[in-house]
Amino acid sequence: MQEDIKIQKEYINKVQKINEGKNLKYIVYTMGCQLNENDSEKISGMLEQMGYSKTEKIEEANIIAFNTCCVRENAEDKLFGKLGEVKKYKESKGTIIAIGGCMMQEKHIVEKLKKSYPYFDVVFGPHTLHKLPEDIYKAIINKQRIEDILDIDGEVIEGLPIKREDKYKASVAIMNGCNNFCTYCIVPYVRGRERSRKAEDIIAEIKCLANKGYKEITLLGQNVNSYMRSERENGKETGEINSFAKLLKEINKIEGIERIRFISPHPKDFTDDVIQAIKESEKICKIIHLPLQSGSSNILKAMNRKYTKEQYLELVSKIKENIPNVVFSTDIIVGFPGETEQDFVDTLDVVKKVNFEQIFMFIYSRRVGTPADKMENQIPEEIKHERFNRLKELADSQVEQNNKKYINTEQKILVEGKSKTNENMLTGRTDTNKVVNFEGTSDLIGKIINVKIIKDHIWYLEGIAK
Ligand code: SAH
Ligand code: SF4
Ligand code: F3S
């Protein structure tokens, strides 16, 4: 597979020669999760080396790349809307249209594209991302439509070019795929089975980021805490750092990196060694994203989450006992098939007990090919919405109360840049991922500084630099 990268570098050079002196531009639409964003940074990296430069204006682009998501229906709708819009550019100036991402792993979607949007040039999936240079070259030279989708899991590919969006915080994929098959979720079907990157490659990438001045790293994976698990179980070569806990401790040692985050861990795999590693590693942010999905043991069973309400709460208590001042964020789905009023009340109960810092709430969305889609007791839309609104009300009131706790405290803020709405203000985040705006000069950007919090708003806090 690493051989493939050499071949792709040759294609990059070939396209770059064709493009030389033409001042060509690209735009990438990212439609999914942080792993999808990370893939988009790799798409941008490859396109830049092929001689395209980035534009924000779609009408200027010579190549338009879509990085799609299919986790919920509304993510899918985004693509079709946008494809309608780009047809005129294809017709008027021959803009290259490349569509990638998880949605392309769904056969019915690619069929729909061919039937209703036949003007695309390339479709590629997460397993063939690294072959984009070859696909684009062939689309340019042969003027033919390229379908490059693999049904088998792609191997871990190292060494792709990457153009990062931020200067001080970066995401680093540590593993890909999922073996859990939660009954509502399409991800295991489109991303394949779990496979982890070698620790030495991950650490080398993070050291390189630290040398470039990056301060914050977010480790990414569908199940970060099963890092190297399937390799261990299948007797594959793992190297010495063969668990998530060990990886965290190694990354904590990297000089220059000041903050480490990770998403998402699975509650069922949150072992004691991981809790211990978080406790011991001063750079790991003391906010843990712990997806709940539902607070009802019945629904959790139907979701195939492999923990009960009580086990989730026990885990939270154990983490709170071990790690002083830890806070939590979570994902919750409302309206899963068969969810009764009592099940939903159980979810509200867990939310009250844990007091999450942030909740990502989703209305259950039927996904073709998943077991939950075939369940008979689907919940009517109006009930789903009513429950969503009730959950949102509770979540908002918790955020409001939690924000008040910050007032008059001093927080360490990684300054990310100027505020988008006010030139004189800087913006950054606390260790717990709260946005803080404060007055300051641009020499503070990229540094971690102390800020006293003076006022709370629902979406951000206001402070004074110390
Ligand atoms: N691997 C991660 C999350 C992957 S998807 C994890 O297990 O936590 C991100 C979130 O989307 C999930 O946590 C879940 O809350 C939500 N989600 C996934 N499938 C969904 C569906 N069919 N309908 C609504 N929300 C869904
Ligand atoms: Fe989907 Fe469950 Fe895997 Fe997360 S753990 S990606 S929700 S199947
Ligand atoms: Fe979407 Fe794929 Fe991420 S389905 S949520 S982009 S893994």
Coordinates of C-alpha atoms in Angstrom, one line a residue, residues 80 83-84 86-87 90-91 95 97 99 109-123 143-147:
F80 CA -27.9 17.1 -3.7
L83 CA -24.8 19.5 -6.9
G84 CA -27.8 21.2 -8.5
V86 CA -22.7 23.5 -9.6
K87 CA -24.2 22.2 -12.8
K90 CA -19.6 22.4 -15.3
E91 CA -21.5 23.5 -18.4
T95 CA -15.2 22.7 -13.8
I97 CA -16.5 17.9 -10.0
I99 CA -17.4 13.7 -5.0
I109 CA -26.4 6.9 -3.8
V110 CA -23.8 6.4 -6.6
E111 CA -26.6 5.0 -8.7
K112 CA -28.7 8.1 -8.0
L113 CA -25.8 10.3 -8.9
K114 CA -25.3 8.6 -12.2
K115 CA -28.9 8.8 -13.0
S116 CA -29.8 12.3 -11.8
Y117 CA -26.4 14.2 -11.7
P118 CA -24.4 12.5 -14.5
Y119 CA -22.1 15.5 -14.9
F120 CA -19.7 14.6 -12.1
D121 CA -16.1 13.6 -13.1
V122 CA -14.9 11.5 -10.2
V123 CA -16.5 9.6 -7.3
K143 CA -12.2 12.9 -20.4
Q144 CA -14.0 10.0 -18.8
R145 CA -16.0 9.7 -15.7
I146 CA -14.1 7.8 -12.9
E147 CA -15.7 5.7 -10.2

